[in-house]
CSV table of C-alpha atoms and ligand atoms in Angstrom, one decimal:
chain,number,residue,atom,x,y,z
A,1,MET,CA,3.4,-32.3,-11.8
A,2,TRP,CA,4.2,-29.6,-9.5
A,3,ILE,CA,2.9,-29.7,-5.7
A,4,GLY,CA,2.8,-26.7,-3.6
A,5,ILE,CA,2.2,-26.1,0.2
A,6,ASP,CA,2.4,-22.9,2.2
A,7,ASP,CA,1.2,-21.4,5.6
A,8,THR,CA,1.8,-24.6,7.8
A,9,ASP,CA,3.9,-23.0,10.7
A,10,SER,CA,3.3,-20.6,13.6
A,11,PRO,CA,5.9,-18.8,15.8
A,12,ALA,CA,5.6,-21.7,18.3
A,13,GLY,CA,6.7,-24.4,15.7
A,14,MET,CA,6.6,-26.3,12.4
A,15,CYS,CA,8.4,-25.0,9.2
A,16,THR,CA,6.7,-25.5,5.6
A,17,THR,CA,10.1,-26.8,4.2
A,18,TYR,CA,10.0,-29.5,7.0
A,19,ILE,CA,6.4,-30.7,5.6
A,20,GLY,CA,8.0,-30.5,2.0
A,21,ALA,CA,10.9,-32.9,3.3
A,22,ILE,CA,8.4,-35.5,4.8
A,23,LEU,CA,6.4,-35.3,1.6
A,24,ALA,CA,9.3,-35.8,-0.5
A,25,ARG,CA,10.1,-38.9,1.4
A,26,ARG,CA,6.6,-40.2,1.4
A,27,LEU,CA,6.3,-39.7,-2.4
A,28,VAL,CA,9.4,-41.5,-3.0
A,29,GLN,CA,8.1,-44.2,-0.8
A,30,GLY,CA,4.8,-44.2,-2.7
A,31,GLY,CA,6.6,-44.8,-5.8
A,32,PHE,CA,6.9,-41.3,-7.3
A,33,ARG,CA,9.8,-39.9,-8.9
A,34,VAL,CA,10.7,-36.7,-7.2
A,35,THR,CA,12.7,-34.5,-9.6
A,36,ASP,CA,13.2,-31.2,-7.8
A,37,THR,CA,12.3,-29.7,-4.3
A,38,ARG,CA,12.0,-26.2,-4.3
A,39,LEU,CA,12.1,-23.5,-1.3
A,40,VAL,CA,10.5,-20.5,-2.7
A,41,ARG,CA,10.9,-17.0,-1.0
A,42,LEU,CA,8.1,-14.3,-1.5
A,43,ASN,CA,7.7,-11.0,-0.7
A,44,PRO,CA,9.2,-10.2,2.5
A,45,ASN,CA,7.2,-7.5,3.5
A,46,VAL,CA,4.1,-9.6,3.8
A,47,VAL,CA,2.7,-9.0,7.2
A,48,TYR,CA,1.0,-12.4,7.5
A,49,LYS,CA,4.6,-14.4,7.4
A,50,THR,CA,5.8,-16.1,10.3
A,51,ARG,CA,9.4,-15.8,9.7
A,52,GLY,CA,10.7,-15.6,6.2
A,53,ASN,CA,7.8,-16.0,3.9
A,54,ALA,CA,8.9,-19.4,2.4
A,55,ALA,CA,6.7,-21.7,0.5
A,56,VAL,CA,7.5,-25.1,-1.0
A,57,CYS,CA,7.2,-26.7,-4.3
A,58,ILE,CA,7.8,-30.3,-5.3
A,59,GLU,CA,8.4,-31.3,-8.8
A,60,ALA,CA,7.4,-35.1,-9.1
A,61,GLU,CA,6.2,-37.7,-11.6
A,62,GLY,CA,3.4,-40.2,-10.9
A,63,ASP,CA,-0.5,-40.0,-10.4
A,64,ILE,CA,-1.8,-36.6,-9.6
A,65,ASP,CA,-4.8,-37.5,-7.5
A,66,ALA,CA,-2.5,-39.9,-5.2
A,67,ALA,CA,0.2,-37.1,-4.9
A,68,PHE,CA,-2.3,-34.5,-4.0
A,69,ASP,CA,-3.9,-36.7,-1.5
A,70,LEU,CA,-0.5,-37.4,0.1
A,71,ALA,CA,0.4,-33.7,0.3
A,72,CYS,CA,-3.3,-33.0,1.9
A,73,ALA,CA,-2.5,-35.9,4.4
A,74,CYS,CA,0.8,-34.6,5.3
A,75,THR,CA,-0.2,-30.9,5.8
A,76,GLU,CA,-3.1,-32.2,8.1
A,77,GLU,CA,-1.1,-34.3,10.1
A,78,LEU,CA,1.7,-31.9,10.7
A,79,ALA,CA,0.4,-28.2,10.3
A,80,GLU,CA,-0.1,-26.0,13.1
A,81,PHE,CA,-3.9,-25.7,12.9
A,82,ASP,CA,-4.5,-24.5,16.4
A,83,ALA,CA,-2.4,-21.2,15.7
A,84,ALA,CA,-4.6,-18.3,15.0
A,85,GLY,CA,-2.4,-17.2,11.7
A,86,THR,CA,-2.0,-20.4,10.2
A,87,ASN,CA,-3.9,-20.9,7.1
A,88,PRO,CA,-2.7,-23.8,5.0
A,89,GLY,CA,-2.8,-24.1,1.2
A,90,VAL,CA,-2.0,-27.4,-0.8
A,91,VAL,CA,-1.8,-27.1,-4.7
A,92,ALA,CA,-1.1,-30.0,-7.3
A,93,SER,CA,-1.1,-29.3,-11.1
A,94,LEU,CA,0.0,-30.8,-14.1
A,95,VAL,CA,0.4,-27.4,-15.8
A,96,LYS,CA,2.4,-24.6,-14.0
A,97,PRO,CA,0.3,-21.5,-13.4
A,98,PRO,CA,1.4,-18.3,-15.3
A,99,PRO,CA,4.9,-17.3,-13.7
A,100,ASP,CA,3.5,-13.6,-13.6
A,101,PHE,CA,1.3,-14.9,-10.4
A,102,TYR,CA,5.1,-16.0,-8.9
A,103,HIS,CA,6.4,-12.5,-9.7
A,104,ALA,CA,3.4,-10.7,-8.1
A,105,ALA,CA,3.8,-12.6,-5.1
A,106,LEU,CA,7.5,-12.1,-4.9
A,107,ARG,CA,7.5,-8.3,-5.6
A,108,ASP,CA,3.9,-7.2,-4.6
A,109,PHE,CA,1.0,-8.4,-2.9
A,110,CYS,CA,-1.6,-11.0,-4.2
A,111,THR,CA,-5.1,-11.8,-3.0
A,112,LEU,CA,-6.7,-15.4,-2.6
A,113,LYS,CA,-8.9,-14.8,-5.5
A,114,GLU,CA,-6.1,-14.0,-7.9
A,115,ALA,CA,-4.6,-17.1,-6.5
A,116,CYS,CA,-7.8,-19.3,-7.0
A,117,GLU,CA,-8.2,-17.9,-10.9
A,118,ALA,CA,-4.6,-18.8,-11.5
A,119,LEU,CA,-5.2,-22.0,-10.3
A,120,GLU,CA,-8.5,-22.5,-12.3
A,121,SER,CA,-6.7,-21.4,-15.2
A,122,VAL,CA,-4.6,-24.5,-15.3
A,123,GLY,CA,-7.1,-27.0,-13.7
A,124,ALA,CA,-5.3,-27.6,-10.6
A,125,HIS,CA,-6.3,-29.4,-7.6
A,126,TYR,CA,-6.2,-27.2,-4.6
A,127,ARG,CA,-7.4,-27.1,-1.1
A,128,GLY,CA,-7.2,-24.2,1.4
A,129,TYR,CA,-7.7,-25.0,5.0
A,130,LYS,CA,-9.3,-22.3,7.5
A,131,ASN,CA,-9.2,-19.0,5.6
A,132,GLY,CA,-7.1,-20.5,2.8
A,133,ARG,CA,-4.6,-17.8,2.6
A,134,GLY,CA,-1.6,-20.4,2.2
A,135,LEU,CA,-3.0,-20.8,-1.3
A,136,ILE,CA,-1.2,-17.7,-2.3
A,137,GLY,CA,2.0,-18.9,-1.4
A,138,ALA,CA,1.4,-22.6,-2.6
A,139,THR,CA,0.4,-21.0,-6.1
A,140,ALA,CA,3.1,-18.7,-6.2
A,141,ALA,CA,5.6,-21.9,-5.4
A,142,VAL,CA,4.2,-23.8,-8.3
A,143,ALA,CA,4.2,-21.0,-10.6
A,144,SER,CA,7.8,-20.2,-9.7
A,145,ASP,CA,10.6,-19.9,-12.2
A,146,PHE,CA,14.1,-19.1,-11.2
A,147,PRO,CA,16.4,-17.7,-13.8
A,148,ASP,CA,19.1,-17.6,-11.1
A,149,ARG,CA,19.1,-20.3,-8.4
A,150,THR,CA,21.1,-21.1,-5.4
A,151,TYR,CA,20.7,-24.1,-3.2
A,152,GLU,CA,20.2,-24.8,0.6
A,153,VAL,CA,20.6,-28.1,2.6
A,154,LEU,CA,18.2,-28.1,5.5
A,155,VAL,CA,18.8,-30.4,8.3
A,156,TYR,CA,16.1,-31.3,10.6
A,157,ARG,CA,15.9,-32.2,14.3
A,158,LYS,CA,14.4,-35.3,15.8
A,159,ARG,CA,10.8,-34.7,17.3
A,160,GLU,CA,11.9,-35.2,20.8
A,161,ASN,CA,14.2,-32.3,20.4
A,162,TRP,CA,11.8,-29.7,19.1
A,163,GLY,CA,11.9,-26.6,21.3
A,164,THR,CA,15.1,-27.7,23.2
A,165,PRO,CA,18.4,-25.6,22.5
A,166,ARG,CA,20.1,-26.9,19.5
A,167,ARG,CA,23.5,-28.8,19.8
A,168,VAL,CA,25.5,-27.8,16.7
A,169,ASP,CA,29.4,-27.5,17.4
A,170,ARG,CA,30.3,-23.6,16.6
A,171,GLU,CA,33.7,-24.5,15.5
A,172,SER,CA,32.5,-27.0,12.8
A,173,LEU,CA,30.3,-24.4,11.3
A,174,PHE,CA,33.3,-21.9,11.0
A,175,ARG,CA,35.4,-24.8,9.6
A,176,ALA,CA,32.5,-25.6,7.1
A,177,ASP,CA,32.5,-22.0,6.3
A,178,GLU,CA,36.3,-21.8,5.9
A,179,MET,CA,36.6,-24.7,3.8
A,180,THR,CA,33.9,-24.1,1.1
A,181,ARG,CA,33.7,-20.3,0.8
A,182,PRO,CA,32.9,-18.4,-1.5
A,183,HIS,CA,31.0,-21.2,-2.7
A,184,THR,CA,28.9,-21.4,0.3
A,185,TRP,CA,27.8,-18.5,2.2
A,186,ASP,CA,25.9,-17.0,5.3
A,187,THR,CA,26.6,-20.1,7.6
A,188,VAL,CA,28.7,-17.7,9.8
A,189,ASP,CA,29.3,-13.9,10.0
A,190,ARG,CA,33.1,-13.6,10.7
A,191,GLU,CA,33.1,-9.9,11.2
A,192,ASN,CA,30.8,-10.2,13.8
A,193,ASP,CA,32.1,-13.5,15.1
A,194,ILE,CA,28.3,-15.1,15.2
A,195,VAL,CA,26.8,-18.3,13.7
A,196,VAL,CA,23.8,-17.4,11.3
A,197,GLY,CA,22.9,-20.8,10.0
A,198,VAL,CA,21.4,-22.3,13.2
A,199,PRO,CA,18.0,-20.7,14.2
A,200,HIS,CA,16.8,-19.8,17.5
A,201,THR,CA,13.3,-20.6,16.7
A,202,PRO,CA,11.3,-23.7,18.1
A,203,ASP,CA,10.8,-25.0,14.5
A,204,PRO,CA,12.4,-28.4,13.5
A,205,VAL,CA,15.2,-26.8,11.5
A,206,LEU,CA,18.5,-28.0,13.0
A,207,PHE,CA,20.7,-25.7,10.7
A,208,GLY,CA,20.8,-24.7,7.0
A,209,ILE,CA,23.7,-24.2,4.8
A,210,ARG,CA,23.4,-22.1,1.7
A,211,GLY,CA,25.6,-22.2,-1.6
A,212,GLU,CA,25.9,-22.3,-5.3
A,213,SER,CA,25.2,-26.0,-6.1
A,214,PRO,CA,23.9,-29.1,-4.3
A,215,THR,CA,27.6,-30.4,-4.2
A,216,TRP,CA,29.1,-27.4,-2.3
A,217,VAL,CA,26.2,-27.4,0.2
A,218,ARG,CA,26.5,-31.1,1.0
A,219,GLU,CA,30.3,-30.7,1.2
A,220,ALA,CA,30.0,-27.8,3.9
A,221,ARG,CA,27.4,-29.9,5.6
A,222,SER,CA,30.0,-32.8,5.7
A,223,TYR,CA,32.1,-30.8,8.2
A,224,ILE,CA,29.3,-30.0,10.9
A,225,ARG,CA,29.2,-32.0,14.2
A,226,SER,CA,25.9,-31.7,15.8
A,227,GLU,CA,23.0,-33.6,17.6
A,228,GLU,CA,21.9,-36.6,15.7
A,229,PRO,CA,19.4,-35.3,12.9
A,230,ALA,CA,16.2,-36.7,11.8
A,231,CYS,CA,16.4,-36.0,8.3
A,232,GLU,CA,17.9,-33.7,5.6
A,233,GLN,CA,16.7,-32.0,2.4
A,234,VAL,CA,18.7,-30.1,-0.4
A,235,TYR,CA,16.3,-27.5,-1.7
A,236,THR,CA,16.7,-25.6,-5.1
A,237,THR,CA,15.8,-21.9,-3.9
A,238,ASN,CA,15.6,-18.0,-5.2
A,239,GLN,CA,17.4,-17.1,-2.1
A,240,GLY,CA,20.4,-15.2,-2.5
A,241,THR,CA,19.3,-13.9,-6.2
A,242,ASP,CA,17.9,-10.2,-5.6
A,243,ALA,CA,14.8,-11.6,-7.3
A,244,HIS,CA,12.7,-9.3,-5.3
A,245,LEU,CA,14.2,-6.1,-6.4
A,246,VAL,CA,12.7,-4.2,-9.2
A,247,PRO,CA,14.1,-0.8,-10.6
A,248,GLY,CA,12.6,2.2,-8.7
A,249,ARG,CA,12.3,5.9,-9.2
A,250,ILE,CA,12.6,8.3,-6.0
A,251,GLY,CA,9.3,9.8,-5.6
A,252,ALA,CA,7.3,6.8,-7.0
A,253,LEU,CA,8.2,4.0,-4.3
A,254,MET,CA,5.3,2.0,-3.2
A,255,GLU,CA,5.0,0.7,0.5
A,256,GLY,CA,5.9,-2.8,0.7
A,257,ARG,CA,7.7,-3.5,-2.6
A,258,SER,CA,11.7,-3.9,-2.8
A,259,TYR,CA,13.8,-1.8,-5.2
A,260,VAL,CA,16.9,-0.4,-6.5
A,261,VAL,CA,17.0,3.3,-7.0
A,262,ARG,CA,19.7,5.8,-7.9
A,263,GLY,CA,20.3,8.9,-6.2
A,264,VAL,CA,22.6,11.8,-4.8
A,265,VAL,CA,23.3,12.0,-1.2
A,266,GLU,CA,21.4,15.2,0.0
A,267,ARG,CA,22.9,15.7,3.5
A,268,MET,CA,25.3,14.2,6.0
A,269,PRO,CA,23.9,10.8,7.4
A,270,ILE,CA,22.5,11.1,10.9
A,271,THR,CA,22.8,8.3,13.5
A,272,GLY,CA,19.5,8.4,15.7
A,273,PRO,CA,18.4,6.6,18.8
A,274,GLY,CA,19.4,2.9,19.1
A,275,GLY,CA,22.2,3.4,16.5
A,276,HIS,CA,20.1,3.6,13.4
A,277,VAL,CA,21.4,5.5,10.6
A,278,SER,CA,19.6,7.6,8.2
A,279,LEU,CA,20.7,8.7,4.9
A,280,ILE,CA,18.6,11.3,2.6
A,281,LEU,CA,18.9,10.5,-1.2
A,282,ALA,CA,17.6,13.0,-3.7
A,283,GLY,CA,16.5,12.1,-7.2
A,284,GLU,CA,13.9,12.9,-9.6
A,285,GLY,CA,13.3,16.3,-8.2
A,286,THR,CA,12.5,14.9,-4.6
A,287,SER,CA,14.2,12.6,-1.9
A,288,VAL,CA,13.8,9.5,-0.1
A,289,ARG,CA,15.1,8.3,3.5
A,290,CYS,CA,17.2,5.2,3.5
A,291,MET,CA,17.7,3.4,6.9
A,292,ALA,CA,20.6,1.3,8.0
A,293,TYR,CA,19.4,-0.2,11.1
A,294,GLU,CA,21.7,-1.3,14.2
A,295,PRO,CA,21.6,-5.1,13.3
A,296,THR,CA,23.6,-4.0,10.0
A,297,LYS,CA,26.4,-3.3,12.3
A,298,GLY,CA,29.6,-2.2,10.3
A,299,PHE,CA,27.4,-1.6,7.2
A,300,ARG,CA,26.5,1.8,8.9
A,301,ASP,CA,29.9,2.9,9.0
A,302,VAL,CA,29.8,2.8,5.2
A,303,VAL,CA,26.6,4.9,5.3
A,304,ARG,CA,28.0,7.2,7.8
A,305,ALA,CA,31.0,7.8,5.4
A,306,LEU,CA,28.8,9.2,2.8
A,307,ILE,CA,28.7,13.0,2.1
A,308,PRO,CA,26.6,15.4,0.1
A,309,GLY,CA,27.0,14.8,-3.6
A,310,ASP,CA,28.0,11.4,-3.4
A,311,ARG,CA,26.1,9.2,-6.3
A,312,VAL,CA,24.8,5.9,-5.2
A,313,VAL,CA,22.6,3.2,-6.0
A,314,ALA,CA,20.7,1.9,-3.1
A,315,ALA,CA,18.8,-1.6,-2.8
A,316,GLY,CA,16.1,-2.6,-0.1
A,317,SER,CA,12.5,-2.7,0.9
A,318,TYR,CA,10.3,0.5,1.0
A,319,LYS,CA,8.6,0.2,4.4
A,320,GLY,CA,7.2,3.1,6.5
A,321,GLU,CA,8.4,5.4,3.9
A,322,SER,CA,12.3,4.7,4.1
A,323,LEU,CA,14.0,2.3,1.9
A,324,ASN,CA,15.7,-0.4,4.4
A,325,LEU,CA,19.0,-0.7,2.9
A,326,GLU,CA,20.3,-4.3,2.0
A,327,LYS,CA,23.2,-3.1,-0.1
A,328,ILE,CA,24.6,0.1,-1.6
A,329,GLY,CA,26.8,0.6,-4.8
A,330,ILE,CA,28.9,3.9,-4.5
A,331,PHE,CA,29.5,5.2,-8.2
A,332,HIS,CA,30.9,8.7,-7.6
A,333,LEU,CA,32.6,10.2,-4.5
A,334,ALA,CA,32.2,14.0,-4.0
A,335,ASP,CA,35.1,16.1,-3.0
A,336,ALA,CA,35.4,16.6,0.6
A,337,VAL,CA,36.8,19.9,1.6
A,338,ARG,CA,37.6,21.8,4.6
A,339,ILE,CA,37.2,25.7,4.2
A,340,ARG,CA,39.1,27.9,6.7
A,341,PRO,CA,40.3,31.4,6.9
A,342,PRO,CA,43.8,31.7,5.6
A,343,VAL,CA,47.1,31.9,7.5
A,344,CYS,CA,48.7,35.4,8.0
A,345,PRO,CA,51.9,35.2,6.0
A,346,ALA,CA,53.5,37.9,8.3
A,347,CYS,CA,52.2,36.7,11.8
A,348,ALA,CA,51.6,33.0,10.9
A,349,LYS,CA,48.4,33.0,12.8
A,350,ARG,CA,44.9,32.1,11.2
A,351,MET,CA,43.1,35.3,10.1
A,352,THR,CA,39.3,35.7,10.9
A,353,SER,CA,36.2,36.7,8.9
A,354,ALA,CA,36.0,40.3,8.2
A,355,GLY,CA,32.2,39.9,7.7
A,356,THR,CA,30.1,38.6,5.3
A,357,ALA,CA,31.6,38.8,1.4
A,358,LYS,CA,34.4,41.0,3.2
A,359,GLY,CA,36.9,38.4,3.2
A,360,TYR,CA,39.6,37.9,6.1
A,361,LYS,CA,41.4,40.0,8.5
A,362,CYS,CA,44.4,39.3,10.7
A,363,ARG,CA,43.8,40.4,14.0
A,364,ILE,CA,47.4,40.9,14.9
A,365,CYS,CA,48.8,43.0,12.0
A,366,GLY,CA,45.5,44.0,10.3
A,367,ALA,CA,46.6,42.2,6.8
A,368,ARG,CA,43.6,41.3,4.8
A,369,ALA,CA,43.0,38.3,2.2
A,370,ARG,CA,40.0,37.6,0.0
A,371,GLU,CA,40.4,33.9,-0.4
A,372,PRO,CA,39.8,31.1,2.2
A,373,ASP,CA,42.3,28.0,2.7
A,374,ILE,CA,40.6,25.1,0.9
A,375,GLU,CA,41.8,21.8,2.3
A,376,ARG,CA,41.0,18.4,0.2
A,377,LEU,CA,40.2,15.7,2.7
A,378,GLU,CA,40.8,12.3,2.1
A,379,ARG,CA,37.6,10.0,1.9
A,380,THR,CA,37.5,7.1,4.0
A,381,ILE,CA,35.5,4.8,1.6
A,382,ARG,CA,36.0,3.7,-1.8
A,383,PRO,CA,33.6,3.4,-4.9
A,384,GLY,CA,32.1,-0.2,-5.1
A,385,TRP,CA,29.6,-2.1,-3.4
A,386,TYR,CA,28.8,-2.6,0.1
A,387,GLU,CA,26.2,-4.9,1.9
A,388,VAL,CA,24.8,-5.8,5.3
A,389,PRO,CA,26.4,-8.4,7.1
A,390,PRO,CA,25.2,-12.1,6.9
A,391,GLY,CA,23.4,-11.8,10.2
A,392,ALA,CA,21.2,-9.0,8.8
A,393,ARG,CA,20.7,-10.1,5.3
A,394,ARG,CA,17.3,-10.9,3.7
A,395,HIS,CA,16.9,-14.5,2.6
A,396,LEU,CA,16.4,-13.2,-0.9
A,397,ALA,CA,19.3,-10.7,-1.1
A,398,ARG,CA,22.2,-11.6,-3.3
A,399,PRO,CA,25.4,-11.7,-1.4
A,400,LEU,CA,28.1,-9.8,-2.8
A,401,LEU,CA,30.5,-12.9,-3.0
A,402,ARG,CA,28.2,-14.0,-5.8
A,403,GLY,CA,29.4,-11.3,-8.1
A,404,THR,CA,28.4,-7.5,-8.9
A,405,PRO,CA,24.7,-7.4,-9.0
A,406,PRO,CA,23.7,-8.2,-12.6
A,407,TRP,CA,21.4,-5.4,-12.5
A,408,GLN,CA,23.6,-2.4,-11.6
A,409,GLN,CA,24.2,-1.7,-15.5
A,410,THR,CA,20.7,-0.9,-16.1
A,411,LEU,CA,21.1,1.7,-13.3
A,412,ARG,CA,24.5,3.1,-13.4
A,413,GLY,CA,24.9,6.9,-15.2
B,501,ATP,P1,8.2,-20.0,7.2
B,501,ATP,O1,9.2,-19.2,6.7
B,501,ATP,O2,8.4,-20.6,8.5
B,501,ATP,O3,7.7,-21.0,6.3
B,501,ATP,P2,6.4,-17.9,6.6
B,501,ATP,O4,7.1,-16.9,7.1
B,501,ATP,O5,6.5,-18.7,5.3
B,501,ATP,O6,6.9,-19.1,7.5
B,501,ATP,P3,3.7,-18.1,6.1
B,501,ATP,O7,3.2,-18.9,7.5
B,501,ATP,O8,3.8,-19.0,5.2
B,501,ATP,O9,5.0,-17.5,6.6
B,501,ATP,O10,2.4,-16.9,6.0
B,501,ATP,C1,2.8,-16.2,4.9
B,501,ATP,C2,1.3,-16.1,4.4
B,501,ATP,O11,1.3,-15.1,3.6
B,501,ATP,C3,0.9,-17.3,3.6
B,501,ATP,O12,-0.5,-17.5,4.0
B,501,ATP,C4,1.0,-16.9,2.0
B,501,ATP,O13,0.2,-17.6,1.1
B,501,ATP,C5,0.8,-15.3,2.1
B,501,ATP,N1,1.5,-14.8,1.1
B,501,ATP,C6,2.8,-14.8,0.7
B,501,ATP,N2,3.2,-13.9,-0.1
B,501,ATP,C7,2.0,-13.1,-0.4
B,501,ATP,C8,1.8,-11.8,-1.2
B,501,ATP,N3,2.9,-11.4,-1.8
B,501,ATP,N4,0.6,-11.2,-1.0
B,501,ATP,C9,-0.1,-11.8,-0.3
B,501,ATP,N5,-0.2,-12.6,0.6
B,501,ATP,C10,1.1,-13.6,0.6
């Protein structure tokens, strides 16, 4: 059976993955066999999300009525019911709802009615609390299908420490990264010298380590020195897979969806107030603005180095009429040239323009020339893929250290 839970937390505390970890333990104590625990990230542009739009799914064997009762009891005990935006949903089903529902919740927007229809179609047990919105994420979690998957070990704090500053040794996090990279990622951001895997929010998570297998995340975890944790859970996840991206066409992008688009740089990128960089990409007879925001740090230098005529593939969410860049592939660099009046062969001084379409004239000796000096400039970037640093990465975005994005072949040209 599959058990799904979502929407149990608030900005003031709790985390659905913590309830998942507690439920997994209670199921095992109750004689159930837990075969998988999944952390399922959904559309990152959903406004109702508390933080990272995560839901959980537990795959288990045993009596479904008892499992559903346990899941509801866990949610009732731990969810932040008093928070206005917390609307928990709990699902248990012997049959997976159609994966289309997961894909819609991952890439698009769904309604509670659609979630209930998907649940009814498989005869699932379900309970929505308050306005019941959490059933959307809980349904998507049980319907989830991961053709590509990664893992995260989440380590949780003892209750008495919740809300207090986390004690996790910084050096040990850098060491964990050093010893397990590229099999784990996003524990730290070396370029910007910051810790990424330790949250700052008042939830029960102490730290998380992401990687390619349960063995590698556990290996990295073994290096970390910290306050004594309460428990930990390895989740199978769609994080770091680019599962949210769909091929898009400039001019046909829809708000709140995430795309990969092909385009040609139309004008020089502009750095605006706050250090945010905007880039205009042309394609399909129109154009779209792409943004590299200040938190993307050094990635902005890549965007700033683009010039008109460069051909790129851009990936990110389309929000507020701009594509917020997660990564960019540069496939063709345009020639960068500097056009100047030629130097007078007799006087060795640069000539000046003699007027529109009249060529150039030496101010000293009066010599004339028709053609300007065309100087080819060295480009400061190379073709290839570039991404935002770990500190600015979306949970679903696939890090380049996992290899070239598999979807790139469909876009090249
Ligand atoms: P955390 O990451 O700490 O678990 P969260 O960011 O996952 O918190 P939630 O509290 O789960 O945020 O809130 C997200 C809400 O949006 C849930 O009610 C969920 O059912 C709903 N939701 C998720 N995806 C979609 C979607 N694609 N369309 C409509 N509603 C969605």
